[in-house]
Coordinates of C-alpha atoms in Angstrom, one line a residue:
X1 CA 34.8 13.4 93.2
X2 CA 36.1 13.9 96.8
X3 CA 39.4 12.1 97.4
X4 CA 41.3 12.0 100.7
X5 CA 44.0 9.4 100.2
X6 CA 47.6 9.0 100.9
X7 CA 49.8 8.9 97.7
X8 CA 50.7 5.3 96.9
X9 CA 53.0 5.9 94.0
X10 CA 55.6 8.5 92.8
X11 CA 54.2 12.0 92.0
X12 CA 52.6 12.1 88.6
X13 CA 51.6 15.0 86.4
X14 CA 48.2 13.5 85.6
X15 CA 45.6 11.2 87.2
X16 CA 44.8 10.4 90.8
X17 CA 47.6 10.1 93.4
X18 CA 47.1 6.4 93.6
X19 CA 47.5 5.7 89.9
X20 CA 50.6 3.7 89.0
X21 CA 50.9 4.5 85.3
X22 CA 49.0 5.9 82.3
X23 CA 46.5 3.9 80.4
X24 CA 47.9 2.1 77.3
X25 CA 46.4 3.4 74.0
X26 CA 46.6 1.6 70.6
X27 CA 44.4 1.1 67.5
X28 CA 45.2 -2.3 66.1
X29 CA 45.0 -4.6 69.0
X30 CA 45.4 -4.8 72.8
X31 CA 46.2 -7.5 75.4
X32 CA 46.2 -7.3 79.2
X33 CA 47.4 -10.3 81.2
X34 CA 49.0 -10.9 84.6
X35 CA 52.5 -11.7 83.1
X36 CA 54.3 -9.8 80.4
X37 CA 55.5 -12.9 78.5
X38 CA 51.8 -13.9 78.1
X39 CA 50.9 -10.3 76.9
X40 CA 53.6 -10.4 74.3
X41 CA 52.6 -13.8 73.1
X42 CA 49.1 -12.5 72.6
X43 CA 50.4 -9.5 70.6
X44 CA 52.6 -11.7 68.4
X45 CA 49.5 -13.8 67.6
X46 CA 47.5 -10.7 66.8
X47 CA 50.3 -9.4 64.5
X48 CA 50.2 -12.7 62.7
X49 CA 46.6 -12.2 61.8
X50 CA 45.1 -14.1 64.7
X51 CA 41.9 -13.2 66.3
X52 CA 41.3 -11.9 69.8
X53 CA 40.4 -15.5 70.7
X54 CA 43.5 -16.9 69.2
X55 CA 45.6 -14.5 71.2
X56 CA 43.8 -15.2 74.4
X57 CA 44.3 -19.0 74.0
X58 CA 48.1 -18.4 73.3
X59 CA 48.3 -16.1 76.4
X60 CA 46.4 -18.5 78.6
X61 CA 48.8 -21.4 77.6
X62 CA 51.8 -19.3 78.5
X63 CA 50.2 -18.3 81.8
X64 CA 49.7 -22.0 82.6
X65 CA 53.5 -22.3 82.4
X66 CA 54.7 -19.1 83.9
X67 CA 52.0 -18.7 86.6
X68 CA 51.5 -22.3 87.7
X69 CA 50.3 -21.7 91.2
X70 CA 47.2 -19.9 89.8
X71 CA 46.2 -21.5 86.5
X72 CA 46.9 -24.2 84.0
X73 CA 45.3 -27.0 82.0
X74 CA 44.4 -28.9 85.0
X75 CA 41.7 -26.3 85.8
X76 CA 38.6 -24.7 84.4
X77 CA 37.8 -21.8 82.0
X78 CA 35.1 -19.2 81.5
X79 CA 34.7 -16.5 78.9
X80 CA 32.6 -13.6 77.7
X81 CA 33.2 -12.8 74.0
X82 CA 32.1 -9.8 72.0
X83 CA 31.8 -10.8 68.4
X84 CA 32.0 -7.8 66.1
X85 CA 30.4 -9.5 63.2
X86 CA 27.2 -10.4 64.9
X87 CA 27.4 -7.5 67.4
X88 CA 26.6 -9.9 70.2
X89 CA 28.0 -11.1 73.5
X90 CA 28.5 -14.9 73.9
X91 CA 29.1 -16.6 77.2
X92 CA 31.1 -19.8 77.8
X93 CA 31.1 -22.1 80.8
X94 CA 34.1 -24.5 80.7
X95 CA 33.8 -25.9 84.2
X96 CA 34.3 -29.6 84.9
X97 CA 32.2 -32.0 87.0
X98 CA 32.7 -34.2 90.0
X99 CA 33.7 -37.8 89.4
X100 CA 30.8 -40.1 88.8
X101 CA 32.0 -42.4 91.5
X102 CA 32.1 -39.6 94.3
X103 CA 29.0 -38.9 96.4
X104 CA 28.2 -36.9 99.5
X105 CA 27.8 -40.1 101.4
X106 CA 31.5 -40.6 101.2
X107 CA 32.1 -37.5 103.3
X108 CA 29.1 -37.8 105.6
X109 CA 30.0 -41.4 106.6
X110 CA 33.4 -40.2 107.6
X111 CA 32.2 -37.1 109.5
X112 CA 33.9 -34.8 107.1
X113 CA 32.2 -31.4 107.1
X114 CA 34.2 -30.1 104.2
X115 CA 36.0 -31.5 101.2
X116 CA 39.8 -31.2 101.8
X117 CA 41.8 -28.7 99.8
X118 CA 44.7 -31.0 98.9
X119 CA 45.2 -34.5 97.6
X120 CA 42.9 -36.6 95.3
X121 CA 39.4 -35.9 96.9
X122 CA 38.8 -32.3 95.6
X123 CA 39.9 -33.1 92.0
X124 CA 37.2 -32.5 89.4
X125 CA 37.4 -32.8 85.6
X126 CA 39.6 -30.1 84.1
X127 CA 37.6 -28.1 81.6
X128 CA 40.3 -25.8 80.2
X129 CA 41.5 -27.7 77.1
X130 CA 38.0 -28.5 75.9
X131 CA 37.2 -24.8 76.4
X132 CA 40.2 -23.8 74.3
X133 CA 39.0 -25.9 71.4
X134 CA 35.3 -24.9 71.7
X135 CA 36.2 -21.2 71.8
X136 CA 38.7 -21.7 69.0
X137 CA 36.2 -23.5 66.7
X138 CA 33.8 -20.6 67.0
X139 CA 36.1 -17.6 67.1
X140 CA 39.6 -18.7 66.1
X141 CA 41.5 -18.2 62.9
X142 CA 45.1 -19.6 63.2
X143 CA 45.8 -23.4 63.8
X144 CA 46.0 -24.5 67.4
X145 CA 49.6 -25.5 66.9
X146 CA 50.6 -21.9 66.2
X147 CA 48.8 -20.8 69.3
X148 CA 50.6 -23.2 71.7
X149 CA 54.0 -22.8 70.1
X150 CA 55.1 -19.8 72.3
X151 CA 54.3 -21.8 75.5
X152 CA 56.0 -24.9 74.1
X153 CA 59.2 -22.9 73.4
X154 CA 59.2 -21.3 76.9
X155 CA 58.6 -24.6 78.5
X156 CA 61.6 -26.2 76.8
X157 CA 64.0 -23.2 76.8
X158 CA 63.0 -21.8 80.1
X159 CA 61.8 -18.4 81.3
X160 CA 62.8 -16.1 84.2
X161 CA 60.3 -16.3 87.0
X162 CA 58.6 -12.9 87.7
X163 CA 58.5 -11.2 91.1
X164 CA 55.0 -11.6 92.4
X165 CA 54.6 -15.1 90.9
X166 CA 57.9 -16.2 92.6
X167 CA 56.6 -14.8 95.9
X168 CA 53.3 -16.7 95.5
X169 CA 55.1 -20.0 94.6
X170 CA 57.4 -19.7 97.6
X171 CA 54.6 -18.8 100.0
X172 CA 52.2 -21.5 99.0
X173 CA 54.0 -24.7 98.2
X174 CA 54.5 -26.2 101.7
X175 CA 50.9 -27.6 101.9
X176 CA 51.3 -29.6 98.7
X177 CA 55.0 -30.3 98.4
X178 CA 54.6 -34.0 99.4
X179 CA 51.8 -34.7 96.9
X180 CA 52.9 -37.2 94.2
X181 CA 54.7 -35.5 91.3
X182 CA 54.7 -32.0 92.7
X183 CA 58.3 -31.6 93.8
X184 CA 59.8 -33.1 90.7
X185 CA 57.9 -30.6 88.6
X186 CA 57.8 -27.4 90.6
X187 CA 60.7 -27.7 93.1
X188 CA 64.0 -28.0 91.1
X189 CA 66.8 -28.1 93.6
X190 CA 64.4 -28.8 96.5
X191 CA 62.5 -25.5 96.4
X192 CA 60.3 -23.4 94.0
X193 CA 62.3 -21.1 91.7
X194 CA 63.2 -17.7 93.0
X195 CA 62.6 -14.3 91.2
X196 CA 64.9 -14.1 88.1
X197 CA 65.8 -17.8 88.1
X198 CA 65.2 -19.6 84.8
X199 CA 62.5 -22.3 85.2
X200 CA 61.8 -25.0 82.6
X201 CA 58.9 -27.4 82.4
X202 CA 59.6 -29.7 79.5
X203 CA 56.9 -32.2 80.6
X204 CA 54.3 -29.4 80.1
X205 CA 55.8 -28.5 76.8
X206 CA 55.4 -32.1 75.7
X207 CA 51.8 -32.2 76.9
X208 CA 51.0 -29.0 75.0
X209 CA 52.6 -30.5 71.8
X210 CA 50.4 -33.6 72.2
X211 CA 47.4 -31.4 72.4
X212 CA 48.5 -29.3 69.5
X213 CA 48.8 -32.4 67.3
X214 CA 46.0 -34.5 68.6
X215 CA 43.3 -31.9 69.5
X216 CA 41.1 -31.9 72.5
X217 CA 40.7 -35.7 72.4
X218 CA 44.4 -36.1 73.1
X219 CA 43.6 -34.7 76.5
X220 CA 40.2 -36.3 77.2
X221 CA 40.4 -39.6 75.4
X222 CA 44.1 -40.2 74.5
X223 CA 47.4 -40.8 76.3
X224 CA 46.9 -37.8 78.6
X225 CA 43.6 -39.1 79.9
X226 CA 45.0 -42.6 80.4
X227 CA 47.9 -41.2 82.3
X228 CA 45.6 -39.2 84.6
X229 CA 43.4 -42.3 85.1
X230 CA 46.4 -44.4 86.1
X231 CA 47.8 -41.8 88.4
X232 CA 44.5 -41.2 90.2
X233 CA 43.9 -44.9 90.8
X234 CA 47.5 -45.3 92.1
X235 CA 47.1 -42.5 94.7
X236 CA 43.5 -43.1 95.9
X237 CA 41.7 -40.7 93.5
X238 CA 38.3 -41.2 92.0
X239 CA 38.6 -39.1 88.8
X240 CA 38.6 -41.6 86.0
X241 CA 39.2 -41.9 82.2
X242 CA 35.4 -42.2 81.8
X243 CA 34.9 -39.0 83.6
X244 CA 37.4 -37.2 81.3
X245 CA 35.9 -38.8 78.1
X246 CA 32.4 -37.7 79.1
X247 CA 33.3 -34.1 79.7
X248 CA 31.3 -31.3 77.8
X249 CA 31.4 -27.5 78.0
X250 CA 28.4 -25.2 77.7
X251 CA 27.6 -22.0 75.7
X252 CA 25.4 -19.9 78.0
X253 CA 23.7 -16.5 77.7
X254 CA 25.4 -13.8 79.8
X255 CA 23.2 -12.1 82.4
X256 CA 23.1 -8.4 83.1
X257 CA 21.8 -5.5 85.0
X258 CA 21.7 -1.8 84.0
X259 CA 23.7 0.4 86.3
X260 CA 23.1 4.1 85.7
X261 CA 22.9 3.6 81.9
X262 CA 25.6 0.9 81.6
X263 CA 24.8 -2.7 81.0
X264 CA 27.1 -4.9 83.2
X265 CA 27.4 -8.5 82.0
X266 CA 28.3 -11.6 84.0
X267 CA 27.8 -15.4 83.5
X268 CA 25.0 -17.2 85.3
X269 CA 25.7 -19.9 88.0
X270 CA 27.4 -22.2 88.7
X271 CA 29.7 -19.1 89.0
X272 CA 29.4 -16.2 91.4
X273 CA 29.0 -13.3 88.9
X274 CA 25.3 -12.8 89.9
X275 CA 26.6 -11.5 93.2
X276 CA 28.3 -8.5 91.5
X277 CA 25.1 -7.7 89.7
X278 CA 23.1 -8.0 93.0
X279 CA 25.5 -5.7 94.7
X280 CA 25.2 -3.1 91.9
X281 CA 21.4 -3.3 92.0
X282 CA 21.5 -2.5 95.7
X283 CA 24.1 0.3 95.3
X284 CA 22.1 2.0 92.5
X285 CA 19.6 3.2 95.1
X286 CA 22.2 5.4 96.7
X287 CA 23.8 8.6 95.5
X288 CA 27.2 7.1 95.5
X289 CA 29.0 9.9 93.6
X290 CA 28.0 12.4 96.3
X291 CA 29.4 10.1 99.1
X292 CA 32.9 10.4 97.6
X293 CA 35.4 7.6 96.9
X294 CA 37.0 6.3 100.1
X295 CA 34.4 7.8 102.4
X296 CA 33.0 5.8 105.4
X297 CA 29.5 6.3 104.1
X298 CA 30.3 4.7 100.7
X299 CA 32.5 1.9 102.2
X300 CA 29.7 1.1 104.7
X301 CA 26.9 0.6 102.1
X302 CA 29.3 -1.2 99.7
X303 CA 30.2 -3.7 102.5
X304 CA 26.5 -4.2 103.6
X305 CA 25.5 -4.7 100.0
X306 CA 28.2 -7.4 99.7
X307 CA 27.0 -9.2 102.8
X308 CA 23.5 -9.3 101.5
X309 CA 24.5 -10.6 98.0
X310 CA 26.7 -13.2 99.5
X311 CA 23.9 -14.7 101.7
X312 CA 22.1 -15.4 98.4
X313 CA 25.4 -16.6 96.8
X314 CA 25.6 -19.2 99.7
X315 CA 22.1 -20.3 99.3
X316 CA 21.3 -20.3 95.6
X317 CA 24.3 -20.4 93.3
X318 CA 25.0 -23.8 92.1
X319 CA 25.0 -26.1 89.0
X320 CA 21.8 -25.1 87.0
X321 CA 21.6 -28.7 85.6
X322 CA 20.8 -29.9 89.1
X323 CA 18.8 -26.9 90.4
X324 CA 16.2 -24.3 89.4
X325 CA 17.9 -20.9 90.3
X326 CA 15.6 -17.9 90.7
X327 CA 17.9 -15.5 88.7
X328 CA 15.1 -13.2 87.5
X329 CA 14.0 -12.6 91.0
X330 CA 17.5 -12.2 92.4
X331 CA 18.2 -9.5 89.8
X332 CA 14.9 -7.7 89.9
X333 CA 14.6 -4.1 91.0
X334 CA 11.9 -5.0 93.5
X335 CA 14.1 -7.6 95.2
X336 CA 17.1 -5.2 95.3
X337 CA 14.9 -2.6 97.0
X338 CA 13.8 -5.1 99.7
X339 CA 17.3 -6.1 100.3
X340 CA 18.5 -2.5 100.4
X341 CA 15.9 -1.7 103.1
X342 CA 17.8 -4.2 105.4
X343 CA 20.8 -1.9 105.5
X344 CA 21.2 0.2 108.6
X345 CA 23.1 3.4 107.5
X346 CA 24.6 3.7 111.0
X347 CA 25.4 0.1 111.9
X348 CA 27.2 -2.9 110.4
X349 CA 25.0 -6.1 110.5
X350 CA 26.3 -9.2 112.2
X351 CA 24.1 -11.4 110.0
X352 CA 21.6 -11.1 107.2
X353 CA 19.0 -13.6 106.0
X354 CA 19.2 -15.0 102.5
X355 CA 16.4 -14.2 100.3
X356 CA 13.1 -16.2 100.8
X357 CA 12.8 -17.4 97.2
X358 CA 11.8 -20.8 95.9
X359 CA 13.7 -23.0 94.3
X360 CA 36.7 -18.2 100.5
X361 CA 40.5 -18.8 99.4
X362 CA 41.3 -18.8 95.7
X363 CA 43.8 -18.0 93.1
X364 CA 43.2 -17.4 89.4
X365 CA 44.4 -15.7 86.2
X366 CA 42.4 -13.2 84.3
X367 CA 43.2 -11.9 80.8
X368 CA 41.5 -9.8 78.1
X369 CA 42.4 -9.3 74.4
X370 CA 40.9 -7.2 71.6
X371 CA 41.8 -7.4 67.9
X372 CA 41.8 -5.0 64.9
X373 CA 38.3 -6.1 63.8
X374 CA 36.7 -5.2 67.1
X375 CA 36.4 -8.6 68.7
X376 CA 37.0 -8.6 72.4
X377 CA 37.6 -11.5 74.8
X378 CA 37.1 -11.5 78.6
X379 CA 38.6 -14.8 79.8
X380 CA 39.3 -16.2 83.3
X381 CA 41.0 -19.5 84.0
X382 CA 42.0 -21.1 87.3
X383 CA 43.1 -24.3 89.2
X384 CA 41.4 -22.7 92.3
X385 CA 43.7 -22.4 95.3
X386 CA 47.4 -21.9 95.2
X387 CA 48.9 -25.0 93.5
X388 CA 45.4 -26.5 93.8
X389 CA 45.3 -30.2 94.8
X390 CA 49.1 -30.5 94.4
X391 CA 48.5 -33.6 92.4
X392 CA 50.8 -33.6 89.3
X393 CA 50.2 -36.7 87.0
X394 CA 53.2 -38.5 85.9
X395 CA 55.2 -36.7 83.2
X396 CA 52.4 -34.2 82.3
X397 CA 53.8 -31.1 83.9
X398 CA 50.6 -29.6 85.4
X399 CA 48.7 -29.7 88.6
X400 CA 45.1 -30.9 88.9
X401 CA 42.5 -28.4 90.2
X402 CA 40.9 -28.8 93.6
X403 CA 37.6 -27.1 92.6
X404 CA 35.6 -29.9 94.2
X405 CA 36.5 -28.4 97.5
X406 CA 33.7 -25.9 96.9
X407 CA 31.0 -28.5 97.2
X408 CA 28.7 -28.6 100.2
X409 CA 29.1 -32.0 101.9
X410 CA 27.0 -31.2 105.0
X411 CA 23.5 -30.9 103.6
X412 CA 22.2 -33.2 100.9
X413 CA 19.4 -30.8 100.3
X414 CA 21.6 -27.8 99.6
X415 CA 21.7 -26.5 96.0
X416 CA 25.5 -26.9 96.0
X417 CA 25.5 -30.4 97.6
X418 CA 27.9 -32.8 96.1
X419 CA 26.4 -35.2 93.5
X420 CA 28.1 -37.5 91.0
X421 CA 28.8 -35.7 87.8
X422 CA 27.7 -32.2 89.2
X423 CA 29.6 -29.0 88.7
X424 CA 30.7 -27.3 91.9
X425 CA 30.0 -23.7 92.8
X426 CA 32.6 -21.6 91.0
X427 CA 34.5 -18.4 92.0
X428 CA 36.0 -17.4 88.7
X429 CA 34.1 -14.9 86.7
X430 CA 34.8 -12.7 83.6
X431 CA 32.9 -9.5 83.1
X432 CA 32.0 -7.1 80.3
X433 CA 30.3 -3.7 80.1
X434 CA 28.2 -2.4 77.2
X435 CA 26.6 1.0 76.6
X436 CA 23.6 1.3 74.2
X437 CA 24.3 -2.1 72.8
X438 CA 28.0 -1.5 72.0
X439 CA 31.1 -2.7 73.7
X440 CA 32.7 -0.4 76.4
X441 CA 34.9 -2.3 78.8
X442 CA 36.1 -5.9 79.0
X443 CA 37.5 -6.5 82.5
X444 CA 38.0 -8.9 85.3
X445 CA 40.2 -9.6 88.3
X446 CA 41.5 -12.7 90.1
X447 CA 41.3 -13.7 93.7
X448 CA 38.5 -16.1 94.8
X449 CA 35.7 -14.4 96.8
X450 CA 37.1 -11.0 96.1
X451 CA 36.0 -11.1 92.5
X452 CA 32.3 -10.0 92.7
X453 CA 33.3 -7.3 95.3
X454 CA 36.1 -6.2 92.9
X455 CA 33.8 -6.1 89.9
X456 CA 31.3 -3.9 91.7
X457 CA 34.1 -1.5 92.8
X458 CA 35.5 -1.3 89.4
X459 CA 32.1 -0.4 87.9
X460 CA 31.4 2.2 90.6
X461 CA 34.9 3.7 90.1
X462 CA 34.3 4.0 86.4
X463 CA 30.6 5.1 86.5
X464 CA 30.1 7.0 89.7
X465 CA 33.6 8.4 90.4
X466 CA 34.6 9.0 86.8
X467 CA 38.0 7.2 87.0
X468 CA 39.8 6.1 83.9
X469 CA 40.5 2.5 83.2
X470 CA 43.9 2.4 85.0
X471 CA 42.7 4.4 88.0
X472 CA 39.7 2.2 88.4
X473 CA 42.0 -0.8 89.0
X474 CA 44.7 1.0 90.9
X475 CA 42.3 2.5 93.4
X476 CA 42.4 1.1 96.9
X477 CA 40.0 -1.7 97.5
X478 CA 38.0 -3.2 100.3
X479 CA 37.5 -7.0 100.7
X480 CA 34.9 -8.2 103.1
X481 CA 35.5 -11.7 104.4
X482 CA 33.5 -14.0 106.7
X483 CA 30.2 -14.3 104.8
X484 CA 28.2 -17.4 104.7
X485 CA 29.6 -19.9 102.1
X486 CA 28.1 -22.3 99.6
X487 CA 30.1 -25.0 101.4
X488 CA 28.0 -24.7 104.5
X489 CA 29.6 -22.1 106.9
X490 CA 27.3 -19.3 108.2
X491 CA 28.2 -15.7 109.1
X492 CA 27.1 -14.7 112.6
X493 CA 29.6 -12.0 113.7
X494 CA 29.5 -9.6 110.8
X495 CA 32.8 -10.9 109.3
X496 CA 35.8 -8.7 108.7
X497 CA 36.3 -5.6 106.5
X498 CA 39.8 -5.7 105.0
X499 CA 41.0 -2.3 103.7
X500 CA 44.1 -1.5 101.7
X501 CA 46.4 1.1 103.1
X502 CA 45.4 3.8 100.7
X503 CA 42.2 4.6 102.6
X504 CA 42.2 7.6 104.9
X505 CA 42.3 6.9 108.7
X506 CA 39.3 9.2 109.3
X507 CA 37.1 6.8 107.2
X508 CA 38.6 3.8 109.0
X509 CA 37.7 5.4 112.4
X510 CA 34.1 6.1 111.3
X511 CA 33.7 2.6 110.0
X512 CA 34.8 1.2 113.3
X513 CA 32.2 3.4 115.0
X514 CA 29.6 1.8 112.8
X515 CA 30.6 -1.6 114.2
X516 CA 32.8 -2.9 111.4
X517 CA 35.8 -5.1 112.4
X518 CA 38.6 -3.6 110.4
X519 CA 41.7 -5.5 109.3
X520 CA 44.5 -4.8 106.8
X521 CA 46.3 -7.4 104.6
X522 CA 48.5 -7.6 101.6
X523 CA 47.8 -9.7 98.5
X524 CA 44.1 -10.5 99.0
X525 CA 42.6 -7.7 96.9
X526 CA 42.8 -9.4 93.4
X527 CA 44.6 -8.6 90.2
X528 CA 42.8 -6.5 87.6
X529 CA 43.1 -6.3 83.8
X530 CA 40.9 -4.3 81.5
X531 CA 40.5 -3.2 77.9
X532 CA 38.2 -0.3 77.0
X533 CA 37.1 0.8 73.5
X534 CA 36.5 4.3 72.2
X535 CA 34.3 3.6 69.2
X536 CA 34.4 7.3 68.0
X537 CA 38.2 7.4 67.6
X538 CA 38.5 3.6 67.1
X539 CA 41.1 3.4 69.9
X540 CA 41.6 0.7 72.5
X541 CA 42.6 1.5 76.1
X542 CA 44.5 -1.1 78.2
X543 CA 45.1 -1.3 81.9
X544 CA 46.9 -3.7 84.2
X545 CA 47.2 -2.9 87.9
X546 CA 50.4 -3.0 90.0
X547 CA 49.3 -5.7 92.5
X548 CA 50.4 -8.4 90.0
X549 CA 53.2 -8.9 87.5
X550 CA 50.9 -7.9 84.7
X551 CA 51.2 -5.9 81.6
X552 CA 48.8 -4.2 79.2
X553 CA 50.3 -3.6 75.7
X554 CA 49.0 -2.8 72.2
X555 CA 50.1 -2.0 68.8

């Protein structure tokens, strides 16, 4: 592997110069989350005899408290689960639907080209709690009350706010601070808590306790649902008690492509995981390893592959209950070859056509857990953008997601057009890699439209460039922005290639010569967690990158 990078960390005895720390190694269990308190809660559950799924739910509940700008029970949930007993991957889609009383005509009659980000209109049914119970019923061991207890205790006793989360809360509250219930929950003393300040959310602790005692129906058919219904009616919202009571989740078959001998798994639409697989199919036609990590040649074909995949993402990815999605064609080798042929090795494209087949903002939390029996969970959960809709129902302690903002309200014939009871296009995606039918890596990263791009880069880092699990996440990333969107916008100027500071200027200069518009930014490149498994030695490897507050830990 050819590397020409500036050192981004202190000098280390081993590994690449950009690596922030060693991989974590353990035999009995491993957890990697975006906040250390959540990681420790997961390990505590594993040590009590809980399964990987038990630990993942406990960690997710803690994250909903300690990372409230990104996730929580007002949002949705997706998972890929490796079950050691059946030696099989299971996929889970826990996304909620649009209110039955909301239609595209509402927006078209008012001349609104997009669903707003904030307030009541983008709120869709939260799928998280139903997802917890469905996943727990299939893969859990300990009672739900035990899994929620760590989060309940932190909510009442308080916890010190960690550095990156404090920064995100302080940076992103202005747009939603006047939404009803927000300030009283998340702005004690008139502002969000600063790093190191102890933050309490007793309302959320009480809500968790109701769920622990009353089960999923406490959320969808009990006092919590009635509170949400009253609150939405009071503030002009359309999400109703009936919408909550009718909610269901879906078990789905994960989809995959084989990349140089490794099977990479994602979930089918309404999520965007297919885009990562399409990118890998295109990239497999190049000798990526010989190009070298960080080279202009590699970054160029990676960016152009992203542009191609995201044109299909904008056209085809939507709720499969309302559309026939040509997944087999999109993931075929022949289709990838045709798309690859559109790439000019010397010039960045201003636009690409979507495939001729029949019929970006975001914040999230990703976590992964493995237990002593070989079960592994790849789980992602989100309220969409920072602090989502900003709507906090009376006394419940959590914000309602704004995932409905992702609907297309310009074109009634579009696959992702808003319809009553339809699930919107979704950005959050868990991932998994197997080799020869056995588990290899459970991974994911957070950050809206960066996720498929990040997934593809992690796979290439592991497979083509031979990086270890920690290096694959720490390595500098690109993020291309400006592609056509499922909400209706169209790329005509080639978009912008954002590069982290670790890339060599020579590569940046060559990319500019190829016509790429180059930009730099901080905080838009995702947050990666991963667990690998060495079946020969029966050892887990954990990784958590330095872009977030996260921690990988095992025992």
